[in-house]
Amino acid sequence: MDTFKVSKTLMDHVQNPRNNGRLKNYNGHAKITGPCGDTMEMWLFCEDQKVMQAHFTTTGCGPSYASGSMATCLAEGKMIPAAAQVSQRDILEALGGLPQDSEHCALLASDTLKAACEDYRRNGETDGRDPEKRTGDGAGSRRPGESEEDFRDRCRVQARLDRIGRKIVVLSGKGGVGKSTVAVNLAVALAQSGKRVGLIDADIHGPSVPTLMGLDGKTVRFEGGELVPVLSGGIKVLSIGFFLPDPDEAVIWRGPKKMGAIKQFLTDAAWGDLDFLIVDSPPGTGDEPLSVCQLIGNVDGALIVTTPQRVSTVDVRKSVTFCRRLNVPVLGVIENMSGYVCPHCGGEASLFKVGGGERMARDMKVPFLGSIPVDPAIGESGDAGRPFVSNGSDGKTARVFRKIAQDVMGLCAETRR
Ligand code: ADP
């Protein structure tokens, strides 16, 4: 009997199939049942003849999953004619082979891919249906008065966002309360828990994420028409700061230009598959955070950062009302700069009356996620461009950040999408 040596790639694609599951927005689709009785289904989302996303499902087992997974990986990024030519041999070679009696799975995957490419060609970009009646699943149908171009834009954003598990905005009623610090440390704590994380710095007044993450001076590459986020400790980061030769320039950008850039972060960035996308929103409850939330659409949850002073906690009320108006679930309130940790003795003292954030959260019937003290180590690590939780500290402040990350994961797991 022939012995078959299983390659590492094959094992990986069996245990961790890529692109598995139905795609919400697609313009190419095929479903084929092979002679073995397994049915494979594929969905393509293409733009200008290029396969932007390919997903599959199969009723088969290991080799069928590995073949669908590899076929969709090989198709993504290719032009339709090239994707349609991905053959059984290409899939087998890329997997490092399959047992002989399972090689038909690679044929089923290549046939299904070919048929999905054909479907796209037949239907063209508009799906072949009346654009007025066309639906882009997650993006819904074309809205009254919405132009075809805007609808396509929205479908494109939706197609990218479909690959992102949870989109969380970090809000604050006003600036300087530590919103970016919370966003950055939350992103790092989630990444430390093994999650795939992206971070958008949408704070167009003062994009501080590059500084807090030690990424000042980094620029963003364009590859194949896509923005490639800057990678830091496994986190994919995009900030307006990466586009400015001088950080002060952010202030003089006009609103529409800033919003255009943030829209591009959503429409044209190569985020790939993410478990969490954290968005550091502009402060306040005005037009800018409103536009950011609307651009993201279907925000999964908001974190509201406040400080203990009365003026700030009153802002929490406004932020909660803002979220409710937009139908964004409030994951919870975080009180930052609550008490002071002495760098010498580690003891804690109160600078202001603490607990206002918690009281306000209770009043507004939203969860309270924790208090972060004023800790000189946070300021120092921010200035040094090393997010506080990445320094491996197990002190009280680090534990609070990690608990917040755990709570966010728990709350997100509970909320139905
Ligand atoms: P925002 O995004 O709300 O404008 P930032 O997160 O940029 O605020 O924080 C403003 C400054 O305060 C930064 O220098 C940051 O390092 C510092 N900071 C934030 N939270 C704390 C804290 N708990 N202890 C000490 N410094 C802090």
mmCIF file of N, CA, C and O in Angstrom, residues 30-93:
data_model
loop_
_atom_site.group_PDB
_atom_site.id
_atom_site.type_symbol
_atom_site.label_atom_id
_atom_site.label_comp_id
_atom_site.label_asym_id
_atom_site.label_seq_id
_atom_site.Cartn_x
_atom_site.Cartn_y
_atom_site.Cartn_z
ATOM 1 N N ALA A 30 -20.681 29.822 -7.563
ATOM 2 C CA ALA A 30 -20.921 28.520 -8.193
ATOM 3 C C ALA A 30 -21.066 27.462 -7.111
ATOM 4 O O ALA A 30 -20.500 27.593 -6.012
ATOM 5 N N LYS A 31 -21.843 26.428 -7.451
ATOM 6 C CA LYS A 31 -22.035 25.306 -6.516
ATOM 7 C C LYS A 31 -21.984 24.029 -7.360
ATOM 8 O O LYS A 31 -22.772 23.888 -8.301
ATOM 9 N N ILE A 32 -21.050 23.161 -7.027
ATOM 10 C CA ILE A 32 -20.875 21.959 -7.850
ATOM 11 C C ILE A 32 -20.805 20.725 -6.945
ATOM 12 O O ILE A 32 -20.141 20.744 -5.900
ATOM 13 N N THR A 33 -21.496 19.684 -7.351
ATOM 14 C CA THR A 33 -21.376 18.401 -6.650
ATOM 15 C C THR A 33 -20.500 17.486 -7.494
ATOM 16 O O THR A 33 -20.775 17.285 -8.687
ATOM 17 N N GLY A 34 -19.428 16.993 -6.887
ATOM 18 C CA GLY A 34 -18.490 16.137 -7.625
ATOM 19 C C GLY A 34 -18.986 14.696 -7.673
ATOM 20 O O GLY A 34 -19.958 14.347 -6.986
ATOM 21 N N PRO A 35 -18.301 13.844 -8.451
ATOM 22 C CA PRO A 35 -18.713 12.438 -8.584
ATOM 23 C C PRO A 35 -18.679 11.702 -7.241
ATOM 24 O O PRO A 35 -19.397 10.727 -7.047
ATOM 25 N N CYS A 36 -17.867 12.226 -6.292
ATOM 26 C CA CYS A 36 -17.786 11.570 -4.985
ATOM 27 C C CYS A 36 -18.985 11.909 -4.100
ATOM 28 O O CYS A 36 -19.133 11.365 -3.007
ATOM 29 N N GLY A 37 -19.814 12.854 -4.562
ATOM 30 C CA GLY A 37 -20.995 13.235 -3.775
ATOM 31 C C GLY A 37 -20.768 14.470 -2.916
ATOM 32 O O GLY A 37 -21.706 15.028 -2.355
ATOM 33 N N ASP A 38 -19.503 14.968 -2.819
ATOM 34 C CA ASP A 38 -19.249 16.188 -2.041
ATOM 35 C C ASP A 38 -19.708 17.408 -2.846
ATOM 36 O O ASP A 38 -19.514 17.463 -4.062
ATOM 37 N N THR A 39 -20.291 18.374 -2.140
ATOM 38 C CA THR A 39 -20.706 19.610 -2.816
ATOM 39 C C THR A 39 -19.819 20.746 -2.347
ATOM 40 O O THR A 39 -19.647 20.955 -1.137
ATOM 41 N N MET A 40 -19.256 21.463 -3.303
ATOM 42 C CA MET A 40 -18.460 22.642 -2.948
ATOM 43 C C MET A 40 -19.147 23.881 -3.505
ATOM 44 O O MET A 40 -19.701 23.853 -4.609
ATOM 45 N N GLU A 41 -19.123 24.954 -2.716
ATOM 46 C CA GLU A 41 -19.749 26.201 -3.140
ATOM 47 C C GLU A 41 -18.693 27.295 -2.998
ATOM 48 O O GLU A 41 -17.933 27.300 -2.024
ATOM 49 N N MET A 42 -18.639 28.196 -3.975
ATOM 50 C CA MET A 42 -17.672 29.302 -3.894
ATOM 51 C C MET A 42 -18.330 30.626 -4.195
ATOM 52 O O MET A 42 -19.231 30.692 -5.031
ATOM 53 N N TRP A 43 -17.835 31.651 -3.528
ATOM 54 C CA TRP A 43 -18.325 33.020 -3.739
ATOM 55 C C TRP A 43 -17.112 33.911 -4.019
ATOM 56 O O TRP A 43 -16.100 33.819 -3.299
ATOM 57 N N LEU A 44 -17.235 34.744 -5.026
ATOM 58 C CA LEU A 44 -16.142 35.670 -5.344
ATOM 59 C C LEU A 44 -16.651 37.098 -5.230
ATOM 60 O O LEU A 44 -17.781 37.392 -5.646
ATOM 61 N N PHE A 45 -15.821 37.951 -4.673
ATOM 62 C CA PHE A 45 -16.098 39.392 -4.771
ATOM 63 C C PHE A 45 -14.980 39.985 -5.611
ATOM 64 O O PHE A 45 -13.808 39.949 -5.224
ATOM 65 N N CYS A 46 -15.358 40.483 -6.799
ATOM 66 C CA CYS A 46 -14.352 40.967 -7.758
ATOM 67 C C CYS A 46 -14.583 42.453 -8.037
ATOM 68 O O CYS A 46 -15.717 42.937 -7.984
ATOM 69 N N GLU A 47 -13.495 43.112 -8.314
ATOM 70 C CA GLU A 47 -13.567 44.517 -8.738
ATOM 71 C C GLU A 47 -12.717 44.659 -9.975
ATOM 72 O O GLU A 47 -11.541 44.244 -9.954
ATOM 73 N N ASP A 48 -13.278 45.265 -11.002
ATOM 74 C CA ASP A 48 -12.523 45.463 -12.243
ATOM 75 C C ASP A 48 -11.775 44.197 -12.640
ATOM 76 O O ASP A 48 -10.568 44.217 -12.857
ATOM 77 N N GLN A 49 -12.475 43.092 -12.648
ATOM 78 C CA GLN A 49 -11.916 41.799 -13.100
ATOM 79 C C GLN A 49 -10.901 41.194 -12.144
ATOM 80 O O GLN A 49 -10.261 40.204 -12.470
ATOM 81 N N LYS A 50 -10.727 41.797 -10.960
ATOM 82 C CA LYS A 50 -9.738 41.242 -10.031
ATOM 83 C C LYS A 50 -10.472 40.572 -8.860
ATOM 84 O O LYS A 50 -11.440 41.138 -8.334
ATOM 85 N N VAL A 51 -10.021 39.397 -8.473
ATOM 86 C CA VAL A 51 -10.662 38.703 -7.349
ATOM 87 C C VAL A 51 -10.164 39.330 -6.048
ATOM 88 O O VAL A 51 -8.999 39.179 -5.676
ATOM 89 N N MET A 52 -11.039 40.069 -5.388
ATOM 90 C CA MET A 52 -10.651 40.706 -4.130
ATOM 91 C C MET A 52 -10.810 39.714 -2.970
ATOM 92 O O MET A 52 -10.028 39.686 -2.056
ATOM 93 N N GLN A 53 -11.874 38.919 -3.019
ATOM 94 C CA GLN A 53 -12.123 37.934 -1.972
ATOM 95 C C GLN A 53 -12.716 36.676 -2.591
ATOM 96 O O GLN A 53 -13.533 36.774 -3.510
ATOM 97 N N ALA A 54 -12.326 35.525 -2.077
ATOM 98 C CA ALA A 54 -12.921 34.263 -2.517
ATOM 99 C C ALA A 54 -13.201 33.435 -1.272
ATOM 100 O O ALA A 54 -12.325 33.314 -0.403
ATOM 101 N N HIS A 55 -14.408 32.940 -1.147
ATOM 102 C CA HIS A 55 -14.772 32.093 0.002
ATOM 103 C C HIS A 55 -15.388 30.788 -0.488
ATOM 104 O O HIS A 55 -15.871 30.717 -1.614
ATOM 105 N N PHE A 56 -15.389 29.795 0.381
ATOM 106 C CA PHE A 56 -15.956 28.504 -0.040
ATOM 107 C C PHE A 56 -16.625 27.808 1.142
ATOM 108 O O PHE A 56 -16.377 28.143 2.309
ATOM 109 N N THR A 57 -17.505 26.852 0.816
ATOM 110 C CA THR A 57 -17.954 25.872 1.812
ATOM 111 C C THR A 57 -17.907 24.510 1.132
ATOM 112 O O THR A 57 -17.915 24.436 -0.105
ATOM 113 N N THR A 58 -17.860 23.473 1.914
ATOM 114 C CA THR A 58 -17.882 22.129 1.333
ATOM 115 C C THR A 58 -18.603 21.180 2.276
ATOM 116 O O THR A 58 -18.592 21.387 3.496
ATOM 117 N N THR A 59 -19.219 20.170 1.698
ATOM 118 C CA THR A 59 -19.845 19.142 2.544
ATOM 119 C C THR A 59 -18.859 17.993 2.775
ATOM 120 O O THR A 59 -19.184 17.037 3.459
ATOM 121 N N GLY A 60 -17.669 18.102 2.154
ATOM 122 C CA GLY A 60 -16.674 17.029 2.279
ATOM 123 C C GLY A 60 -15.877 17.140 3.571
ATOM 124 O O GLY A 60 -16.188 17.961 4.440
ATOM 125 N N CYS A 61 -14.831 16.321 3.674
ATOM 126 C CA CYS A 61 -14.024 16.376 4.900
ATOM 127 C C CYS A 61 -12.636 16.947 4.631
ATOM 128 O O CYS A 61 -12.467 17.709 3.673
ATOM 129 N N GLY A 62 -11.653 16.607 5.435
ATOM 130 C CA GLY A 62 -10.329 17.240 5.423
ATOM 131 C C GLY A 62 -9.776 17.654 4.063
ATOM 132 O O GLY A 62 -9.569 18.853 3.819
ATOM 133 N N PRO A 63 -9.558 16.704 3.130
ATOM 134 C CA PRO A 63 -8.934 17.071 1.851
ATOM 135 C C PRO A 63 -9.786 18.065 1.059
ATOM 136 O O PRO A 63 -9.257 18.914 0.331
ATOM 137 N N SER A 64 -11.105 17.962 1.233
ATOM 138 C CA SER A 64 -12.003 18.873 0.518
ATOM 139 C C SER A 64 -11.853 20.293 1.093
ATOM 140 O O SER A 64 -11.793 21.287 0.359
ATOM 141 N N TYR A 65 -11.763 20.385 2.426
ATOM 142 C CA TYR A 65 -11.540 21.692 3.066
ATOM 143 C C TYR A 65 -10.208 22.284 2.617
ATOM 144 O O TYR A 65 -10.110 23.449 2.260
ATOM 145 N N ALA A 66 -9.175 21.428 2.634
ATOM 146 C CA ALA A 66 -7.835 21.922 2.272
ATOM 147 C C ALA A 66 -7.847 22.416 0.826
ATOM 148 O O ALA A 66 -7.258 23.457 0.513
ATOM 149 N N SER A 67 -8.559 21.704 -0.056
ATOM 150 C CA SER A 67 -8.575 22.080 -1.479
ATOM 151 C C SER A 67 -9.339 23.394 -1.688
ATOM 152 O O SER A 67 -8.884 24.280 -2.420
ATOM 153 N N GLY A 68 -10.499 23.523 -1.025
ATOM 154 C CA GLY A 68 -11.268 24.766 -1.154
ATOM 155 C C GLY A 68 -10.474 25.933 -0.601
ATOM 156 O O GLY A 68 -10.416 27.025 -1.179
ATOM 157 N N SER A 69 -9.830 25.678 0.541
ATOM 158 C CA SER A 69 -9.042 26.716 1.195
ATOM 159 C C SER A 69 -7.907 27.170 0.279
ATOM 160 O O SER A 69 -7.700 28.364 0.048
ATOM 161 N N MET A 70 -7.176 26.212 -0.276
ATOM 162 C CA MET A 70 -6.031 26.572 -1.118
ATOM 163 C C MET A 70 -6.503 27.222 -2.425
ATOM 164 O O MET A 70 -5.908 28.201 -2.891
ATOM 165 N N ALA A 71 -7.585 26.703 -3.008
ATOM 166 C CA ALA A 71 -8.074 27.279 -4.271
ATOM 167 C C ALA A 71 -8.448 28.752 -4.076
ATOM 168 O O ALA A 71 -8.097 29.610 -4.893
ATOM 169 N N THR A 72 -9.130 29.058 -2.971
ATOM 170 C CA THR A 72 -9.538 30.450 -2.750
ATOM 171 C C THR A 72 -8.319 31.327 -2.461
ATOM 172 O O THR A 72 -8.257 32.471 -2.900
ATOM 173 N N CYS A 73 -7.342 30.773 -1.737
ATOM 174 C CA CYS A 73 -6.107 31.552 -1.478
ATOM 175 C C CYS A 73 -5.398 31.847 -2.794
ATOM 176 O O CYS A 73 -4.896 32.956 -2.998
ATOM 177 N N LEU A 74 -5.342 30.846 -3.678
ATOM 178 C CA LEU A 74 -4.641 31.048 -4.955
ATOM 179 C C LEU A 74 -5.396 32.050 -5.836
ATOM 180 O O LEU A 74 -4.793 32.775 -6.626
ATOM 181 N N ALA A 75 -6.725 32.079 -5.687
ATOM 182 C CA ALA A 75 -7.528 32.958 -6.559
ATOM 183 C C ALA A 75 -7.421 34.423 -6.126
ATOM 184 O O ALA A 75 -7.412 35.330 -6.979
ATOM 185 N N GLU A 76 -7.338 34.662 -4.820
ATOM 186 C CA GLU A 76 -7.385 36.039 -4.328
ATOM 187 C C GLU A 76 -6.206 36.847 -4.863
ATOM 188 O O GLU A 76 -5.063 36.395 -4.824
ATOM 189 N N GLY A 77 -6.524 38.031 -5.363
ATOM 190 C CA GLY A 77 -5.487 38.919 -5.887
ATOM 191 C C GLY A 77 -5.227 38.694 -7.375
ATOM 192 O O GLY A 77 -4.528 39.484 -8.000
ATOM 193 N N LYS A 78 -5.780 37.598 -7.925
ATOM 194 C CA LYS A 78 -5.547 37.344 -9.362
ATOM 195 C C LYS A 78 -6.641 37.994 -10.201
ATOM 196 O O LYS A 78 -7.760 38.206 -9.724
ATOM 197 N N MET A 79 -6.304 38.285 -11.466
ATOM 198 C CA MET A 79 -7.314 38.734 -12.407
ATOM 199 C C MET A 79 -8.171 37.518 -12.765
ATOM 200 O O MET A 79 -7.693 36.375 -12.696
ATOM 201 N N ILE A 80 -9.415 37.772 -13.155
ATOM 202 C CA ILE A 80 -10.351 36.672 -13.398
ATOM 203 C C ILE A 80 -9.805 35.608 -14.372
ATOM 204 O O ILE A 80 -9.865 34.412 -14.063
ATOM 205 N N PRO A 81 -9.204 36.003 -15.510
ATOM 206 C CA PRO A 81 -8.731 34.950 -16.421
ATOM 207 C C PRO A 81 -7.691 34.052 -15.755
ATOM 208 O O PRO A 81 -7.690 32.829 -15.952
ATOM 209 N N ALA A 82 -6.825 34.650 -14.928
ATOM 210 C CA ALA A 82 -5.791 33.846 -14.258
ATOM 211 C C ALA A 82 -6.420 32.978 -13.168
ATOM 212 O O ALA A 82 -6.044 31.806 -12.991
ATOM 213 N N ALA A 83 -7.394 33.534 -12.443
ATOM 214 C CA ALA A 83 -8.049 32.760 -11.379
ATOM 215 C C ALA A 83 -8.772 31.555 -11.979
ATOM 216 O O ALA A 83 -8.763 30.456 -11.407
ATOM 217 N N ALA A 84 -9.389 31.776 -13.153
ATOM 218 C CA ALA A 84 -10.144 30.690 -13.797
ATOM 219 C C ALA A 84 -9.212 29.565 -14.249
ATOM 220 O O ALA A 84 -9.658 28.455 -14.501
ATOM 221 N N GLN A 85 -7.929 29.883 -14.320
ATOM 222 C CA GLN A 85 -6.995 28.849 -14.785
ATOM 223 C C GLN A 85 -6.290 28.107 -13.656
ATOM 224 O O GLN A 85 -5.423 27.273 -13.911
ATOM 225 N N VAL A 86 -6.642 28.441 -12.425
ATOM 226 C CA VAL A 86 -6.047 27.689 -11.297
ATOM 227 C C VAL A 86 -6.496 26.225 -11.452
ATOM 228 O O VAL A 86 -7.687 25.930 -11.475
ATOM 229 N N SER A 87 -5.538 25.338 -11.596
ATOM 230 C CA SER A 87 -5.888 23.964 -11.961
ATOM 231 C C SER A 87 -5.783 23.008 -10.766
ATOM 232 O O SER A 87 -5.256 23.370 -9.702
ATOM 233 N N GLN A 88 -6.256 21.801 -10.983
ATOM 234 C CA GLN A 88 -6.133 20.753 -9.960
ATOM 235 C C GLN A 88 -4.663 20.587 -9.575
ATOM 236 O O GLN A 88 -4.317 20.523 -8.405
ATOM 237 N N ARG A 89 -3.796 20.594 -10.595
ATOM 238 C CA ARG A 89 -2.365 20.421 -10.336
ATOM 239 C C ARG A 89 -1.824 21.572 -9.469
ATOM 240 O O ARG A 89 -1.064 21.344 -8.522
ATOM 241 N N ASP A 90 -2.236 22.829 -9.790
ATOM 242 C CA ASP A 90 -1.768 23.978 -8.994
ATOM 243 C C ASP A 90 -2.136 23.796 -7.523
ATOM 244 O O ASP A 90 -1.343 24.078 -6.620
ATOM 245 N N ILE A 91 -3.372 23.350 -7.305
ATOM 246 C CA ILE A 91 -3.851 23.203 -5.917
ATOM 247 C C ILE A 91 -3.068 22.083 -5.219
ATOM 248 O O ILE A 91 -2.597 22.241 -4.083
ATOM 249 N N LEU A 92 -2.897 20.974 -5.927
ATOM 250 C CA LEU A 92 -2.155 19.847 -5.332
ATOM 251 C C LEU A 92 -0.727 20.250 -5.011
ATOM 252 O O LEU A 92 -0.213 19.966 -3.925
ATOM 253 N N GLU A 93 -0.108 20.968 -5.963
ATOM 254 C CA GLU A 93 1.283 21.375 -5.726
ATOM 255 C C GLU A 93 1.387 22.314 -4.535
ATOM 256 O O GLU A 93 2.274 22.189 -3.693
#
